Amino acid sequence: MARRQLEPFLWALFSAGGVVAALFIPVHLFLWGVAVPVTGITPPSYAAALAAAQHPAARLYLLAICSLPLFHWAHRFRYTLYDGLQVKHLNEIINTFCYGGAIAGTAAAVYLLWRI
């Protein structure tokens, strides 16, 4: 795929990852890190949590919450290196490192969610 055709897709992944990182991850951190321990709400049992995670919609949700912030990071880190450190001459290496890392993390999430 030509560079011009790929750029809007990468910006869309950046945007979606930012939304997920800003809206959904703080809710999860609050619920499981603050609300459940402080209020004494009984967390679900392992069997109930596993059954919920095995539902296809839950797997898609967990995949989105794991993979989209990785692409947000990759795009932000790439442009930080380009604009902040002025290393535009390492274009191919930076793209491979950033987006390759996001793809590898997504593949790991797919593998782990498949094995549940």
PDB file of C-alpha atoms in Angstrom:
ATOM      1  CA  MET A   1       0.000   0.000   0.000  1.00  0.00           C
ATOM      2  CA  ALA A   2       1.369   3.389  -0.930  1.00  0.00           C
ATOM      3  CA  ARG A   3       2.400   5.771   1.820  1.00  0.00           C
ATOM      4  CA  ARG A   4      -0.341   8.283   1.004  1.00  0.00           C
ATOM      5  CA  GLN A   5      -3.041   5.622   1.235  1.00  0.00           C
ATOM      6  CA  LEU A   6      -1.792   4.297   4.586  1.00  0.00           C
ATOM      7  CA  GLU A   7      -1.542   7.608   6.428  1.00  0.00           C
ATOM      8  CA  PRO A   8      -5.312   8.199   6.973  1.00  0.00           C
ATOM      9  CA  PHE A   9      -5.675   4.662   8.333  1.00  0.00           C
ATOM     10  CA  LEU A  10      -2.848   5.271  10.814  1.00  0.00           C
ATOM     11  CA  TRP A  11      -4.429   8.542  11.925  1.00  0.00           C
ATOM     12  CA  ALA A  12      -7.752   6.716  12.436  1.00  0.00           C
ATOM     13  CA  LEU A  13      -6.024   4.117  14.625  1.00  0.00           C
ATOM     14  CA  PHE A  14      -4.342   6.957  16.534  1.00  0.00           C
ATOM     15  CA  SER A  15      -7.694   8.619  17.143  1.00  0.00           C
ATOM     16  CA  ALA A  16      -9.473   5.424  18.181  1.00  0.00           C
ATOM     17  CA  GLY A  17      -6.624   4.512  20.517  1.00  0.00           C
ATOM     18  CA  GLY A  18      -6.766   7.931  22.139  1.00  0.00           C
ATOM     19  CA  VAL A  19     -10.489   7.596  22.754  1.00  0.00           C
ATOM     20  CA  VAL A  20     -10.088   4.144  24.287  1.00  0.00           C
ATOM     21  CA  ALA A  21      -7.145   5.269  26.415  1.00  0.00           C
ATOM     22  CA  ALA A  22      -8.975   8.368  27.630  1.00  0.00           C
ATOM     23  CA  LEU A  23     -12.448   6.954  28.245  1.00  0.00           C
ATOM     24  CA  PHE A  24     -12.408   3.226  28.899  1.00  0.00           C
ATOM     25  CA  ILE A  25      -9.115   2.498  30.651  1.00  0.00           C
ATOM     26  CA  PRO A  26      -9.696   5.018  33.484  1.00  0.00           C
ATOM     27  CA  VAL A  27     -13.121   3.484  34.103  1.00  0.00           C
ATOM     28  CA  HIS A  28     -11.577   0.025  34.415  1.00  0.00           C
ATOM     29  CA  LEU A  29      -8.841   1.316  36.698  1.00  0.00           C
ATOM     30  CA  PHE A  30     -11.375   3.053  38.926  1.00  0.00           C
ATOM     31  CA  LEU A  31     -13.737   0.087  39.127  1.00  0.00           C
ATOM     32  CA  TRP A  32     -11.160  -2.628  39.794  1.00  0.00           C
ATOM     33  CA  GLY A  33      -8.508  -0.540  41.540  1.00  0.00           C
ATOM     34  CA  VAL A  34     -10.615   1.749  43.736  1.00  0.00           C
ATOM     35  CA  ALA A  35     -14.334   0.952  43.824  1.00  0.00           C
ATOM     36  CA  VAL A  36     -14.149  -2.793  44.445  1.00  0.00           C
ATOM     37  CA  PRO A  37     -11.432  -2.713  47.151  1.00  0.00           C
ATOM     38  CA  VAL A  38     -12.692   0.397  48.969  1.00  0.00           C
ATOM     39  CA  THR A  39     -16.437  -0.212  48.962  1.00  0.00           C
ATOM     40  CA  GLY A  40     -16.195  -3.894  49.699  1.00  0.00           C
ATOM     41  CA  ILE A  41     -18.141  -4.929  46.598  1.00  0.00           C
ATOM     42  CA  THR A  42     -17.606  -8.621  46.074  1.00  0.00           C
ATOM     43  CA  PRO A  43     -15.692  -9.134  42.833  1.00  0.00           C
ATOM     44  CA  PRO A  44     -16.939 -11.843  40.481  1.00  0.00           C
ATOM     45  CA  SER A  45     -15.572 -15.316  40.963  1.00  0.00           C
ATOM     46  CA  TYR A  46     -12.927 -16.653  38.605  1.00  0.00           C
ATOM     47  CA  ALA A  47     -15.504 -18.879  36.875  1.00  0.00           C
ATOM     48  CA  ALA A  48     -17.872 -15.944  36.316  1.00  0.00           C
ATOM     49  CA  ALA A  49     -15.096 -13.697  35.000  1.00  0.00           C
ATOM     50  CA  LEU A  50     -13.868 -16.450  32.689  1.00  0.00           C
ATOM     51  CA  ALA A  51     -17.379 -17.069  31.370  1.00  0.00           C
ATOM     52  CA  ALA A  52     -17.797 -13.343  30.698  1.00  0.00           C
ATOM     53  CA  ALA A  53     -14.428 -13.120  28.945  1.00  0.00           C
ATOM     54  CA  GLN A  54     -15.282 -16.058  26.697  1.00  0.00           C
ATOM     55  CA  HIS A  55     -18.218 -14.234  25.122  1.00  0.00           C
ATOM     56  CA  PRO A  56     -17.340 -13.010  21.580  1.00  0.00           C
ATOM     57  CA  ALA A  57     -18.425  -9.425  22.285  1.00  0.00           C
ATOM     58  CA  ALA A  58     -16.273  -9.336  25.420  1.00  0.00           C
ATOM     59  CA  ARG A  59     -13.312 -10.660  23.461  1.00  0.00           C
ATOM     60  CA  LEU A  60     -13.700  -7.898  20.875  1.00  0.00           C
ATOM     61  CA  TYR A  61     -13.959  -5.327  23.656  1.00  0.00           C
ATOM     62  CA  LEU A  62     -10.850  -6.666  25.378  1.00  0.00           C
ATOM     63  CA  LEU A  63      -8.986  -6.724  22.069  1.00  0.00           C
ATOM     64  CA  ALA A  64      -9.923  -3.097  21.423  1.00  0.00           C
ATOM     65  CA  ILE A  65      -8.890  -2.045  24.916  1.00  0.00           C
ATOM     66  CA  CYS A  66      -5.528  -3.812  24.470  1.00  0.00           C
ATOM     67  CA  SER A  67      -4.625  -3.023  20.873  1.00  0.00           C
ATOM     68  CA  LEU A  68      -5.944   0.454  20.044  1.00  0.00           C
ATOM     69  CA  PRO A  69      -3.889   2.252  22.729  1.00  0.00           C
ATOM     70  CA  LEU A  70      -0.798   0.506  21.299  1.00  0.00           C
ATOM     71  CA  PHE A  71      -1.424   2.110  17.918  1.00  0.00           C
ATOM     72  CA  HIS A  72      -2.047   5.442  19.635  1.00  0.00           C
ATOM     73  CA  TRP A  73       1.324   5.097  21.346  1.00  0.00           C
ATOM     74  CA  ALA A  74       3.045   4.074  18.113  1.00  0.00           C
ATOM     75  CA  HIS A  75       1.780   7.069  16.176  1.00  0.00           C
ATOM     76  CA  ARG A  76       2.480   9.535  18.986  1.00  0.00           C
ATOM     77  CA  PHE A  77       5.977   8.144  19.609  1.00  0.00           C
ATOM     78  CA  ARG A  78       6.769   8.213  15.881  1.00  0.00           C
ATOM     79  CA  TYR A  79       5.887  11.891  15.571  1.00  0.00           C
ATOM     80  CA  THR A  80       7.671  12.697  18.832  1.00  0.00           C
ATOM     81  CA  LEU A  81      10.845  11.250  17.350  1.00  0.00           C
ATOM     82  CA  TYR A  82      10.300  13.030  14.043  1.00  0.00           C
ATOM     83  CA  ASP A  83       9.472  16.467  15.413  1.00  0.00           C
ATOM     84  CA  GLY A  84      11.104  16.449  18.838  1.00  0.00           C
ATOM     85  CA  LEU A  85      14.398  14.741  18.106  1.00  0.00           C
ATOM     86  CA  GLN A  86      14.518  15.585  14.386  1.00  0.00           C
ATOM     87  CA  VAL A  87      15.429  12.046  13.295  1.00  0.00           C
ATOM     88  CA  LYS A  88      13.464  12.046  10.034  1.00  0.00           C
ATOM     89  CA  HIS A  89      16.382  10.352   8.300  1.00  0.00           C
ATOM     90  CA  LEU A  90      15.582   7.142  10.213  1.00  0.00           C
ATOM     91  CA  ASN A  91      12.070   7.004   8.762  1.00  0.00           C
ATOM     92  CA  GLU A  92      11.931   3.291   7.908  1.00  0.00           C
ATOM     93  CA  ILE A  93      13.504   2.102  11.164  1.00  0.00           C
ATOM     94  CA  ILE A  94      11.186   4.247  13.289  1.00  0.00           C
ATOM     95  CA  ASN A  95       8.079   3.123  11.395  1.00  0.00           C
ATOM     96  CA  THR A  96       9.097  -0.518  11.680  1.00  0.00           C
ATOM     97  CA  PHE A  97       9.826  -0.217  15.398  1.00  0.00           C
ATOM     98  CA  CYS A  98       6.695   1.737  16.307  1.00  0.00           C
ATOM     99  CA  TYR A  99       4.056   0.071  14.181  1.00  0.00           C
ATOM    100  CA  GLY A 100       5.747  -3.315  14.344  1.00  0.00           C
ATOM    101  CA  GLY A 101       5.601  -3.135  18.129  1.00  0.00           C
ATOM    102  CA  ALA A 102       1.912  -2.241  18.008  1.00  0.00           C
ATOM    103  CA  ILE A 103       1.217  -5.094  15.592  1.00  0.00           C
ATOM    104  CA  ALA A 104       3.202  -7.526  17.762  1.00  0.00           C
ATOM    105  CA  GLY A 105       1.260  -6.428  20.844  1.00  0.00           C
ATOM    106  CA  THR A 106      -2.020  -6.837  18.984  1.00  0.00           C
ATOM    107  CA  ALA A 107      -0.980 -10.302  17.812  1.00  0.00           C
ATOM    108  CA  ALA A 108      -0.122 -11.252  21.393  1.00  0.00           C
ATOM    109  CA  ALA A 109      -3.523  -9.981  22.575  1.00  0.00           C
ATOM    110  CA  VAL A 110      -5.290 -11.964  19.829  1.00  0.00           C
ATOM    111  CA  TYR A 111      -3.371 -15.081  20.779  1.00  0.00           C
ATOM    112  CA  LEU A 112      -4.116 -14.735  24.483  1.00  0.00           C
ATOM    113  CA  LEU A 113      -7.787 -13.953  23.920  1.00  0.00           C
ATOM    114  CA  TRP A 114      -8.061 -16.918  21.558  1.00  0.00           C
ATOM    115  CA  ARG A 115      -6.669 -19.218  24.245  1.00  0.00           C
ATOM    116  CA  ILE A 116      -9.209 -18.143  26.898  1.00  0.00           C
TER     117      ILE A 116
END
